[in-house]
Amino acid sequence: MHLEMEQQEGEEDEYDGLLLLLPQMTGWVSSPQQNRRVYYTVLVILLLSLSVLFGMTKHTNTVDNERAVMWKVAADDDWLLETSQPVQVFLLAGQSNMVGFGSVQHLHSLIIEMGNYTHLVDQNDQWRVRSRVRVVLPSLKEESLTVGLGFNESFIGPELGFGWTISESLPNQNILIIKAAWDGYSLAVNFRPPSAGLGNYTNFRHKPFDDEKYGAAYREMLSIVNQSLEALAEPYEIKGFVWFQGWADQSPQKNSEYKTNLVYLIQDIRRALHSPDLCVVIGECGQYRGKPKDQENLQRVRDAQKAVTELFPNTSQLVDARAFTHENRTEHYNSGFHYHGHADTYYDIGAAFGEAMLKLMGVREDNHSG
Ligand SMILES: *[C@@H]1O[C@H](CO)[C@@H](O)[C@H](O)[C@H]1NC(C)=O
Ligand SMILES: *[C@@H]1O[C@H](CO)[C@@H](O)[C@H](O)[C@H]1NC(C)=O
Ligand SMILES: *[C@@H]1O[C@H](CO)[C@@H](O)[C@H](O)[C@H]1NC(C)=O
Ligand SMILES: *[C@@H]1O[C@H](CO)[C@@H](O)[C@H](O)[C@H]1NC(C)=O
Ligand SMILES: *[C@@H]1O[C@H](CO)[C@@H](O)[C@H](O)[C@H]1NC(C)=O
Ligand SMILES: *[C@@H]1O[C@H](CO)[C@@H](O)[C@H](O)[C@H]1NC(C)=O
């Protein structure tokens, strides 16, 4: 609940700080001293229950969970050692929905019960691992493409559908996907591109942010790209950038500058990567909201995302994530702003990003540009 509240307000990025204030805000306590006592008590109870839970789950893992998360086999297309083709590099950036909250358990049931996404498992129902596609996570950990590269091992992000789609169409090339995505990060503050200058935002205590807070994630993203490329032994080509973000920029102040910030982001990344025509795919926020006022604010972000792709008609594509949501489904694996954790939504969004990228790269036919 508090997460949604924090993100609706759109002004605070200090998630921990909000947790600290929670007892006071909910009226449990009145003085700061009491507040601290309640906080530590809650913390101790939380840690105790976590350790109990952890101990329990270690022994009570059902067969299904094991199947859903643990079993992985390599697909028969390893990293190509004998290729003259450069490694195709894609940067995937954004906030939590780019991190990925599609439930692996749900994906497993779609395969076993519905017969969908069967290409993701082998004949023994074990997860395939596509070693020709490497994924660098924000921690700089490098993995071969498979399930469990989302928020943690239990989740997928758009990288799965994206990587699978791209690699199917580029059978003779190695692919490197670099993920630079963090939960709750805004474009106005965290990813703020240098050309946008400093912002004028305050934290949850109504104190202005320190200057270095602006663009910290932008700089981190470029550093991750730099380190990933430095580690690469083979020649490479930076082919594309996928941006899937927006929930954290819903407040009127942030959504009013979303369009200019996103244009600057694209221009600054192209300059930094020495790639003036870098293909750009923008995922249009697809979450539905309850209240009309919130709908309006999210719609402004969506409008800005669309407007930006119109400014780069030949080198960008818009993908509306709403096309892949299942709002009326009753099984939920996560919250509404994470598309209820529906694995097909995350996979399909990623696959659509891949299709859009292939069009920009000229691999796929495109009937209408832009
Ligand atoms: C897969 O999912 C889609 C959409 O939910 C559904 O229409 C289809 O029947 C399912 N099964 C297969 C085998 O594609
Ligand atoms: C992944 O994160 C979820 C949500 O925080 C948690 O419930 C789950 O235990 C985690 N799974 C693993 C494998 O760490
Ligand atoms: C920044 O915001 C504060 C409070 O909203 C306002 O008083 C101030 O004029 C703004 N400064 C700039 C440079 O926009
Ligand atoms: C990484 O950054 C260093 C220092 O700025 C630079 O010299 C190097 O060329 C960069 N490497 C790549 C692959 O961009
Ligand atoms: C986009 O491509 C079309 C057709 O190739 C061309 O006429 C147009 O000038 C290009 N626009 C830009 C902005 O590069
Ligand atoms: C979802 O349910 C609402 C309310 O019943 C309905 O108006 C809408 O058409 C449904 N959407 C889909 C995609 O079935």
Tab-separated table of C-alpha atoms and ligand atoms in Angstrom:
chain	number	residue	atom	x	y	z
A	1	MET	CA	0.000	0.000	0.000
A	2	HIS	CA	2.582	2.551	1.055
A	3	LEU	CA	4.538	1.824	-2.097
A	4	GLU	CA	1.589	2.727	-4.280
A	5	MET	CA	0.909	5.840	-2.173
A	6	GLU	CA	4.531	6.903	-2.480
A	7	GLN	CA	4.551	6.383	-6.214
A	8	GLN	CA	1.223	8.153	-6.749
A	9	GLU	CA	2.585	11.236	-5.069
A	10	GLY	CA	5.495	11.030	-7.431
A	11	GLU	CA	7.623	13.483	-5.476
A	12	GLU	CA	9.473	11.148	-3.147
A	13	ASP	CA	12.208	8.806	-4.070
A	14	GLU	CA	13.241	8.000	-0.532
A	15	TYR	CA	11.365	4.777	-0.019
A	16	ASP	CA	13.250	3.941	3.196
A	17	GLY	CA	12.486	7.331	4.639
A	18	LEU	CA	8.815	6.797	4.130
A	19	LEU	CA	8.984	3.489	5.972
A	20	LEU	CA	10.570	5.300	8.908
A	21	LEU	CA	7.757	7.799	9.014
A	22	LEU	CA	5.030	5.248	8.577
A	23	PRO	CA	4.169	4.707	12.267
A	24	GLN	CA	3.759	8.466	12.724
A	25	MET	CA	1.732	8.925	9.614
A	26	THR	CA	-0.681	6.194	10.537
A	27	GLY	CA	-1.170	7.729	13.989
A	28	TRP	CA	0.213	4.822	16.039
A	29	VAL	CA	2.576	7.085	17.955
A	30	SER	CA	3.050	10.726	18.714
A	31	SER	CA	6.658	11.497	19.744
A	32	PRO	CA	9.789	10.834	17.675
A	33	GLN	CA	11.163	8.738	20.571
A	34	GLN	CA	8.105	6.510	20.595
A	35	ASN	CA	8.315	6.438	16.865
A	36	ARG	CA	11.844	5.080	17.020
A	37	ARG	CA	10.844	2.457	19.603
A	38	VAL	CA	7.905	1.303	17.482
A	39	TYR	CA	10.109	1.260	14.431
A	40	TYR	CA	12.763	-0.937	16.034
A	41	THR	CA	10.140	-3.236	17.528
A	42	VAL	CA	8.519	-3.648	14.147
A	43	LEU	CA	11.925	-4.215	12.597
A	44	VAL	CA	12.829	-6.940	15.087
A	45	ILE	CA	9.451	-8.676	14.606
A	46	LEU	CA	9.901	-8.409	10.844
A	47	LEU	CA	13.411	-9.903	10.953
A	48	LEU	CA	12.252	-12.712	13.236
A	49	SER	CA	9.314	-13.610	11.009
A	50	LEU	CA	11.516	-13.410	7.938
A	51	SER	CA	14.024	-15.842	9.413
A	52	VAL	CA	11.212	-18.212	10.434
A	53	LEU	CA	9.668	-17.934	6.957
A	54	PHE	CA	13.012	-18.520	5.293
A	55	GLY	CA	13.697	-21.584	7.413
A	56	MET	CA	10.248	-22.917	6.613
A	57	THR	CA	10.291	-22.351	2.879
A	58	LYS	CA	13.646	-24.092	2.721
A	59	HIS	CA	11.934	-27.304	3.745
A	60	THR	CA	8.417	-26.872	2.385
A	61	ASN	CA	9.188	-25.971	-1.220
A	62	THR	CA	6.588	-27.768	-3.290
A	63	VAL	CA	7.590	-29.747	-6.350
A	64	ASP	CA	5.836	-27.132	-8.477
A	65	ASN	CA	7.888	-24.267	-7.090
A	66	GLU	CA	11.059	-26.204	-7.677
A	67	ARG	CA	9.960	-26.856	-11.225
A	68	ALA	CA	8.995	-23.247	-11.705
A	69	VAL	CA	12.249	-21.777	-10.499
A	70	MET	CA	15.074	-24.269	-10.356
A	71	TRP	CA	15.345	-26.546	-13.384
A	72	LYS	CA	17.201	-25.077	-16.302
A	73	VAL	CA	18.803	-26.674	-19.356
A	74	ALA	CA	20.869	-25.060	-22.071
A	75	ALA	CA	19.278	-24.581	-25.472
A	76	ASP	CA	21.329	-25.917	-28.347
A	77	ASP	CA	22.558	-22.514	-29.477
A	78	ASP	CA	25.580	-21.547	-27.442
A	79	TRP	CA	27.561	-18.337	-27.736
A	80	LEU	CA	29.007	-18.467	-31.252
A	81	LEU	CA	32.780	-18.679	-31.183
A	82	GLU	CA	33.318	-18.798	-34.933
A	83	THR	CA	31.465	-15.770	-36.226
A	84	SER	CA	32.603	-12.742	-38.148
A	85	GLN	CA	29.484	-10.855	-37.054
A	86	PRO	CA	29.773	-8.290	-34.281
A	87	VAL	CA	27.858	-8.834	-31.050
A	88	GLN	CA	24.522	-6.990	-31.250
A	89	VAL	CA	24.138	-4.830	-28.142
A	90	PHE	CA	20.832	-3.554	-26.752
A	91	LEU	CA	20.288	-1.332	-23.734
A	92	LEU	CA	17.058	-1.886	-21.783
A	93	ALA	CA	16.325	0.822	-19.229
A	94	GLY	CA	13.470	1.963	-17.037
A	95	GLN	CA	11.857	1.379	-13.661
A	96	SER	CA	10.229	-1.622	-12.002
A	97	ASN	CA	8.374	-2.921	-15.034
A	98	MET	CA	11.641	-3.074	-16.931
A	99	VAL	CA	13.237	-4.769	-13.908
A	100	GLY	CA	10.428	-7.303	-14.293
A	101	PHE	CA	7.646	-8.636	-12.082
A	102	GLY	CA	6.189	-11.353	-14.309
A	103	SER	CA	5.710	-14.445	-12.169
A	104	VAL	CA	7.766	-17.487	-13.214
A	105	GLN	CA	5.170	-19.632	-11.472
A	106	HIS	CA	2.466	-18.113	-13.687
A	107	LEU	CA	4.591	-18.632	-16.785
A	108	HIS	CA	5.034	-22.250	-15.804
A	109	SER	CA	1.278	-22.759	-15.478
A	110	LEU	CA	0.654	-21.083	-18.849
A	111	ILE	CA	3.006	-23.627	-20.394
A	112	ILE	CA	1.801	-26.716	-18.550
A	113	GLU	CA	-1.915	-25.950	-18.344
A	114	MET	CA	-2.541	-23.785	-21.405
A	115	GLY	CA	0.091	-25.029	-23.811
A	116	ASN	CA	1.374	-21.486	-24.404
A	117	TYR	CA	5.035	-20.394	-24.520
A	118	THR	CA	6.152	-24.004	-24.933
A	119	HIS	CA	9.287	-22.823	-26.755
A	120	LEU	CA	10.634	-21.764	-23.364
A	121	VAL	CA	10.929	-25.366	-22.119
A	122	ASP	CA	12.474	-28.541	-23.509
A	123	GLN	CA	10.661	-31.853	-23.954
A	124	ASN	CA	11.143	-32.648	-20.249
A	125	ASP	CA	9.510	-29.349	-19.228
A	126	GLN	CA	12.796	-27.897	-18.060
A	127	TRP	CA	13.501	-24.215	-18.680
A	128	ARG	CA	15.648	-23.620	-21.718
A	129	VAL	CA	18.668	-21.367	-21.436
A	130	ARG	CA	19.645	-19.484	-24.576
A	131	SER	CA	23.377	-19.057	-24.190
A	132	ARG	CA	23.778	-17.046	-27.402
A	133	VAL	CA	22.008	-14.193	-25.642
A	134	ARG	CA	23.784	-12.777	-22.605
A	135	VAL	CA	22.061	-10.456	-20.177
A	136	VAL	CA	23.967	-8.038	-17.945
A	137	LEU	CA	21.892	-7.142	-14.889
A	138	PRO	CA	22.182	-3.808	-13.029
A	139	SER	CA	24.394	-5.604	-10.473
A	140	LEU	CA	26.772	-6.260	-13.428
A	141	LYS	CA	26.121	-9.976	-13.017
A	142	GLU	CA	26.036	-11.620	-16.429
A	143	GLU	CA	23.591	-14.431	-17.222
A	144	SER	CA	22.468	-16.409	-20.235
A	145	LEU	CA	18.918	-15.667	-21.328
A	146	THR	CA	16.296	-17.668	-19.432
A	147	VAL	CA	13.583	-17.176	-16.819
A	148	GLY	CA	14.355	-15.538	-13.483
A	149	LEU	CA	16.245	-12.451	-14.659
A	150	GLY	CA	13.564	-10.085	-13.363
A	151	PHE	CA	13.316	-8.595	-9.869
A	152	ASN	CA	14.679	-11.902	-8.571
A	153	GLU	CA	14.752	-15.567	-9.609
A	154	SER	CA	10.974	-15.778	-9.262
A	155	PHE	CA	10.286	-13.174	-11.944
A	156	ILE	CA	10.789	-12.433	-15.605
A	157	GLY	CA	11.098	-9.008	-17.181
A	158	PRO	CA	10.695	-7.853	-20.794
A	159	GLU	CA	14.243	-9.149	-21.503
A	160	LEU	CA	12.904	-12.691	-21.976
A	161	GLY	CA	10.458	-11.965	-24.817
A	162	PHE	CA	12.802	-9.328	-26.251
A	163	GLY	CA	15.869	-11.563	-26.265
A	164	TRP	CA	14.013	-14.572	-27.607
A	165	THR	CA	12.371	-12.568	-30.420
A	166	ILE	CA	15.560	-10.798	-31.472
A	167	SER	CA	17.665	-13.955	-31.378
A	168	GLU	CA	15.161	-15.942	-33.458
A	169	SER	CA	15.549	-13.324	-36.204
A	170	LEU	CA	19.333	-13.039	-35.919
A	171	PRO	CA	20.325	-16.711	-35.854
A	172	ASN	CA	23.978	-16.125	-36.712
A	173	GLN	CA	24.752	-13.456	-34.178
A	174	ASN	CA	25.610	-13.205	-30.517
A	175	ILE	CA	23.480	-10.787	-28.555
A	176	LEU	CA	24.197	-8.752	-25.449
A	177	ILE	CA	21.332	-7.217	-23.501
A	178	ILE	CA	22.301	-4.664	-20.870
A	179	LYS	CA	19.629	-3.968	-18.286
A	180	ALA	CA	19.757	-0.693	-16.374
A	181	ALA	CA	16.486	-0.550	-14.480
A	182	TRP	CA	15.568	0.245	-10.906
A	183	ASP	CA	12.339	0.141	-8.978
A	184	GLY	CA	10.573	3.516	-8.638
A	185	TYR	CA	13.134	5.642	-10.508
A	186	SER	CA	11.871	8.784	-12.228
A	187	LEU	CA	13.048	10.472	-15.391
A	188	ALA	CA	12.738	13.923	-13.807
A	189	VAL	CA	15.146	13.091	-10.973
A	190	ASN	CA	16.998	9.755	-11.103
A	191	PHE	CA	17.444	9.311	-14.863
A	192	ARG	CA	17.501	13.074	-15.523
A	193	PRO	CA	19.679	13.533	-18.618
A	194	PRO	CA	22.496	16.114	-18.453
A	195	SER	CA	20.931	18.337	-21.156
A	196	ALA	CA	17.894	18.877	-18.913
A	197	GLY	CA	20.029	20.621	-16.291
A	198	LEU	CA	19.187	20.301	-12.613
A	199	GLY	CA	15.589	19.828	-11.526
A	200	ASN	CA	13.632	21.610	-8.842
A	201	TYR	CA	12.250	18.789	-6.741
A	202	THR	CA	12.012	18.082	-3.048
A	203	ASN	CA	12.164	14.840	-1.105
A	204	PHE	CA	9.465	13.577	1.253
A	205	ARG	CA	10.735	15.967	3.937
A	206	HIS	CA	10.230	18.833	1.488
A	207	LYS	CA	13.982	19.409	1.309
A	208	PRO	CA	15.487	20.062	-2.124
A	209	PHE	CA	17.440	17.136	-3.517
A	210	ASP	CA	21.232	17.390	-3.567
A	211	ASP	CA	22.534	18.249	-7.028
A	212	GLU	CA	24.231	14.880	-7.461
A	213	LYS	CA	20.913	13.087	-7.037
A	214	TYR	CA	19.850	14.397	-10.449
A	215	GLY	CA	20.849	11.990	-13.176
A	216	ALA	CA	22.572	9.549	-10.799
A	217	ALA	CA	20.810	6.619	-12.515
A	218	TYR	CA	21.612	8.079	-15.940
A	219	ARG	CA	25.308	8.073	-15.054
A	220	GLU	CA	25.066	4.618	-13.486
A	221	MET	CA	23.419	3.323	-16.658
A	222	LEU	CA	26.264	4.623	-18.824
A	223	SER	CA	28.811	3.189	-16.429
A	224	ILE	CA	27.118	-0.229	-16.648
A	225	VAL	CA	27.199	0.002	-20.449
A	226	ASN	CA	30.838	1.038	-20.386
A	227	GLN	CA	31.873	-1.827	-18.091
A	228	SER	CA	29.840	-4.402	-20.030
A	229	LEU	CA	31.440	-3.364	-23.307
A	230	GLU	CA	34.928	-3.253	-21.807
A	231	ALA	CA	34.426	-6.853	-20.640
A	232	LEU	CA	33.399	-7.999	-24.106
A	233	ALA	CA	36.170	-9.851	-25.957
A	234	GLU	CA	34.533	-9.605	-29.399
A	235	PRO	CA	33.769	-6.675	-31.699
A	236	TYR	CA	30.296	-5.270	-31.076
A	237	GLU	CA	27.665	-2.895	-32.453
A	238	ILE	CA	25.361	-0.894	-30.203
A	239	LYS	CA	22.049	-1.376	-31.973
A	240	GLY	CA	19.222	-0.187	-29.786
A	241	PHE	CA	17.776	1.391	-26.691
A	242	VAL	CA	14.470	0.347	-25.113
A	243	TRP	CA	12.835	2.657	-22.567
A	244	PHE	CA	10.011	1.319	-20.381
A	245	GLN	CA	9.311	3.773	-17.594
A	246	GLY	CA	6.850	6.472	-16.538
A	247	TRP	CA	4.938	5.522	-13.404
A	248	ALA	CA	7.270	7.586	-11.194
A	249	ASP	CA	6.746	10.708	-13.322
A	250	GLN	CA	3.004	11.043	-12.931
A	251	SER	CA	2.922	14.111	-10.693
A	252	PRO	CA	1.913	17.272	-12.595
A	253	GLN	CA	5.381	18.814	-12.175
A	254	LYS	CA	7.102	15.724	-13.527
A	255	ASN	CA	4.678	14.821	-16.294
A	256	SER	CA	4.738	18.390	-17.608
A	257	GLU	CA	8.451	18.049	-18.434
A	258	TYR	CA	8.382	14.359	-19.407
A	259	LYS	CA	8.445	15.025	-23.125
A	260	THR	CA	11.455	17.359	-23.074
A	261	ASN	CA	13.274	15.129	-20.601
A	262	LEU	CA	12.754	12.077	-22.816
A	263	VAL	CA	13.966	13.904	-25.933
A	264	TYR	CA	17.079	14.983	-24.015
A	265	LEU	CA	17.546	11.429	-22.732
A	266	ILE	CA	17.556	10.009	-26.251
A	267	GLN	CA	19.881	12.716	-27.570
A	268	ASP	CA	22.288	12.439	-24.644
A	269	ILE	CA	22.459	8.631	-24.852
A	270	ARG	CA	23.062	8.775	-28.607
A	271	ARG	CA	25.881	11.234	-28.057
A	272	ALA	CA	27.410	9.278	-25.161
A	273	LEU	CA	27.344	6.014	-27.125
A	274	HIS	CA	28.574	7.663	-30.355
A	275	SER	CA	25.505	6.296	-32.073
A	276	PRO	CA	23.580	9.217	-33.628
A	277	ASP	CA	20.915	7.011	-35.254
A	278	LEU	CA	20.542	4.556	-32.384
A	279	CYS	CA	17.201	2.709	-32.717
A	280	VAL	CA	14.846	3.657	-29.905
A	281	VAL	CA	11.788	1.720	-28.731
A	282	ILE	CA	9.559	3.396	-26.169
A	283	GLY	CA	7.109	1.350	-24.154
A	284	GLU	CA	3.971	3.344	-23.459
A	285	CYS	CA	2.839	2.827	-19.852
A	286	GLY	CA	0.003	0.334	-19.877
A	287	GLN	CA	-1.306	0.254	-16.324
A	288	TYR	CA	-4.915	1.039	-15.594
A	289	ARG	CA	-5.776	3.268	-12.668
A	290	GLY	CA	-8.812	3.465	-10.430
A	291	LYS	CA	-9.355	7.184	-10.008
A	292	PRO	CA	-9.993	9.520	-12.970
A	293	LYS	CA	-7.499	12.100	-11.651
A	294	ASP	CA	-4.759	9.474	-11.586
A	295	GLN	CA	-5.797	8.286	-15.028
A	296	GLU	CA	-5.285	11.819	-16.284
A	297	ASN	CA	-1.793	12.068	-14.840
A	298	LEU	CA	-0.725	8.736	-16.297
A	299	GLN	CA	-2.314	9.718	-19.591
A	300	ARG	CA	-0.075	12.811	-19.714
A	301	VAL	CA	2.962	10.556	-19.425
A	302	ARG	CA	1.550	8.313	-22.161
A	303	ASP	CA	0.867	11.318	-24.421
A	304	ALA	CA	4.429	12.540	-23.928
A	305	GLN	CA	5.839	9.109	-24.779
A	306	LYS	CA	3.837	9.027	-27.995
A	307	ALA	CA	4.802	12.597	-28.900
A	308	VAL	CA	8.493	11.774	-28.522
A	309	THR	CA	8.317	8.874	-30.980
A	310	GLU	CA	6.677	11.263	-33.451
A	311	LEU	CA	9.732	13.519	-33.167
A	312	PHE	CA	12.035	10.662	-34.272
A	313	PRO	CA	9.924	9.175	-37.069
A	314	ASN	CA	12.564	6.988	-38.699
A	315	THR	CA	14.507	5.856	-35.692
A	316	SER	CA	11.913	5.216	-33.010
A	317	GLN	CA	8.876	3.041	-32.406
A	318	LEU	CA	6.130	3.196	-29.812
A	319	VAL	CA	4.785	0.034	-28.184
A	320	ASP	CA	1.609	0.481	-26.149
A	321	ALA	CA	1.854	-1.954	-23.245
A	322	ARG	CA	-1.934	-1.807	-22.781
A	323	ALA	CA	-2.345	-4.162	-25.714
A	324	PHE	CA	-0.857	-6.963	-23.613
A	325	THR	CA	-2.660	-6.538	-20.284
A	326	HIS	CA	-5.301	-8.849	-18.831
A	327	GLU	CA	-7.134	-6.549	-16.472
A	328	ASN	CA	-10.192	-8.742	-16.000
A	329	ARG	CA	-8.282	-11.847	-15.057
A	330	THR	CA	-8.844	-12.779	-11.426
A	331	GLU	CA	-5.509	-14.482	-10.660
A	332	HIS	CA	-2.975	-11.897	-9.542
A	333	TYR	CA	0.684	-12.486	-8.775
A	334	ASN	CA	1.636	-8.876	-8.002
A	335	SER	CA	0.167	-5.380	-7.792
A	336	GLY	CA	-1.742	-3.482	-10.456
A	337	PHE	CA	1.124	-1.198	-11.311
A	338	HIS	CA	3.165	-4.335	-11.995
A	339	TYR	CA	0.532	-5.655	-14.404
A	340	HIS	CA	-0.597	-8.022	-11.625
A	341	GLY	CA	2.586	-10.023	-12.178
A	342	HIS	CA	1.048	-11.652	-15.264
A	343	ALA	CA	3.890	-13.471	-16.996
A	344	ASP	CA	2.291	-13.390	-20.453
A	345	THR	CA	1.986	-9.595	-20.195
A	346	TYR	CA	5.716	-9.223	-19.480
A	347	TYR	CA	6.723	-11.739	-22.122
A	348	ASP	CA	4.430	-10.237	-24.775
A	349	ILE	CA	5.552	-6.663	-24.029
A	350	GLY	CA	9.181	-7.778	-24.391
A	351	ALA	CA	8.403	-9.643	-27.617
A	352	ALA	CA	6.671	-6.516	-28.984
A	353	PHE	CA	9.748	-4.447	-28.072
A	354	GLY	CA	11.776	-6.995	-30.026
A	355	GLU	CA	9.494	-6.807	-33.072
A	356	ALA	CA	9.601	-2.997	-33.012
A	357	MET	CA	13.401	-3.078	-32.750
A	358	LEU	CA	13.672	-5.493	-35.695
A	359	LYS	CA	11.575	-3.100	-37.802
A	360	LEU	CA	13.875	-0.198	-36.929
A	361	MET	CA	16.890	-2.359	-37.768
A	362	GLY	CA	15.347	-3.150	-41.155
A	363	VAL	CA	15.111	-6.866	-40.373
A	364	ARG	CA	11.305	-6.751	-40.429
A	365	GLU	CA	8.976	-5.069	-42.913
A	366	ASP	CA	7.402	-1.890	-41.655
A	367	ASN	CA	4.286	-0.650	-43.436
A	368	HIS	CA	3.894	2.592	-41.551
A	369	SER	CA	7.005	4.372	-40.282
A	370	GLY	CA	7.102	6.075	-36.895
B	1	LIG	C1	-2.518	-18.835	-25.522
B	1	LIG	O1	-3.020	-17.621	-25.044
B	1	LIG	C2	-3.918	-16.957	-25.893
B	1	LIG	C3	-4.298	-15.654	-25.281
B	1	LIG	O2	-4.627	-15.781	-23.948
B	1	LIG	C4	-5.111	-17.843	-26.194
B	1	LIG	O3	-5.982	-17.192	-27.067
B	1	LIG	C5	-4.627	-19.154	-26.749
B	1	LIG	O4	-5.695	-19.994	-26.985
B	1	LIG	C6	-3.638	-19.794	-25.809
B	1	LIG	N1	-3.172	-21.081	-26.259
B	1	LIG	C7	-2.323	-21.292	-27.276
B	1	LIG	C8	-1.957	-22.726	-27.511
B	1	LIG	O5	-1.852	-20.413	-27.952
B	2	LIG	C1	11.516	-12.755	-4.829
B	2	LIG	O1	10.843	-11.637	-4.335
B	2	LIG	C2	9.572	-11.934	-3.820
B	2	LIG	C3	8.888	-10.612	-3.498
B	2	LIG	O2	9.691	-9.806	-2.717
B	2	LIG	C4	9.712	-12.843	-2.627
B	2	LIG	O3	8.449	-13.135	-2.095
B	2	LIG	C5	10.384	-14.123	-3.087
B	2	LIG	O4	10.622	-14.952	-1.996
B	2	LIG	C6	11.704	-13.818	-3.769
B	2	LIG	N1	12.178	-15.041	-4.386
B	2	LIG	C7	13.452	-15.403	-4.374
B	2	LIG	C8	13.759	-16.667	-5.090
B	2	LIG	O5	14.299	-14.738	-3.826
B	3	LIG	C1	11.448	25.644	-7.184
B	3	LIG	O1	10.288	25.260	-6.451
B	3	LIG	C2	9.999	26.121	-5.372
B	3	LIG	C3	8.861	25.513	-4.596
B	3	LIG	O2	7.899	24.956	-5.450
B	3	LIG	C4	9.711	27.533	-5.899
B	3	LIG	O3	9.442	28.389	-4.841
B	3	LIG	C5	10.918	28.019	-6.676
B	3	LIG	O4	10.652	29.264	-7.274
B	3	LIG	C6	11.298	27.013	-7.768
B	3	LIG	N1	12.550	27.448	-8.370
B	3	LIG	C7	12.791	27.355	-9.671
B	3	LIG	C8	14.147	27.789	-10.112
B	3	LIG	O5	11.966	26.934	-10.465
B	4	LIG	C1	34.755	3.414	-20.880
B	4	LIG	O1	35.111	4.610	-20.240
B	4	LIG	C2	36.500	4.926	-20.361
B	4	LIG	C3	36.764	6.128	-19.492
B	4	LIG	O2	35.910	7.172	-19.825
B	4	LIG	C4	36.838	5.142	-21.817
B	4	LIG	O3	38.193	5.432	-21.968
B	4	LIG	C5	36.498	3.892	-22.601
B	4	LIG	O4	36.703	4.108	-23.972
B	4	LIG	C6	35.053	3.487	-22.378
B	4	LIG	N1	34.820	2.216	-23.005
B	4	LIG	C7	33.804	2.007	-23.829
B	4	LIG	C8	33.719	0.632	-24.386
B	4	LIG	O5	32.983	2.849	-24.101
B	5	LIG	C1	12.594	9.534	-42.796
B	5	LIG	O1	12.639	8.676	-43.913
B	5	LIG	C2	11.959	9.181	-45.026
B	5	LIG	C3	11.902	8.135	-46.113
B	5	LIG	O2	13.129	7.462	-46.209
B	5	LIG	C4	12.643	10.469	-45.477
B	5	LIG	O3	11.972	11.024	-46.567
B	5	LIG	C5	12.635	11.473	-44.315
B	5	LIG	O4	13.355	12.617	-44.657
B	5	LIG	C6	13.237	10.869	-43.075
B	5	LIG	N1	13.013	11.780	-41.947
B	5	LIG	C7	13.962	12.093	-41.087
B	5	LIG	C8	13.560	13.012	-39.981
B	5	LIG	O5	15.092	11.648	-41.157
B	6	LIG	C1	-13.268	-5.905	-18.406
B	6	LIG	O1	-14.388	-5.708	-17.572
B	6	LIG	C2	-15.019	-4.459	-17.760
B	6	LIG	C3	-16.100	-4.325	-16.701
B	6	LIG	O2	-16.881	-5.461	-16.637
B	6	LIG	C4	-15.547	-4.390	-19.182
B	6	LIG	O3	-16.180	-3.142	-19.398
B	6	LIG	C5	-14.411	-4.581	-20.167
B	6	LIG	O4	-14.878	-4.605	-21.484
B	6	LIG	C6	-13.649	-5.841	-19.881
B	6	LIG	N1	-12.449	-5.874	-20.700
B	6	LIG	C7	-12.104	-6.912	-21.445
B	6	LIG	C8	-10.853	-6.781	-22.221
B	6	LIG	O5	-12.761	-7.926	-21.477
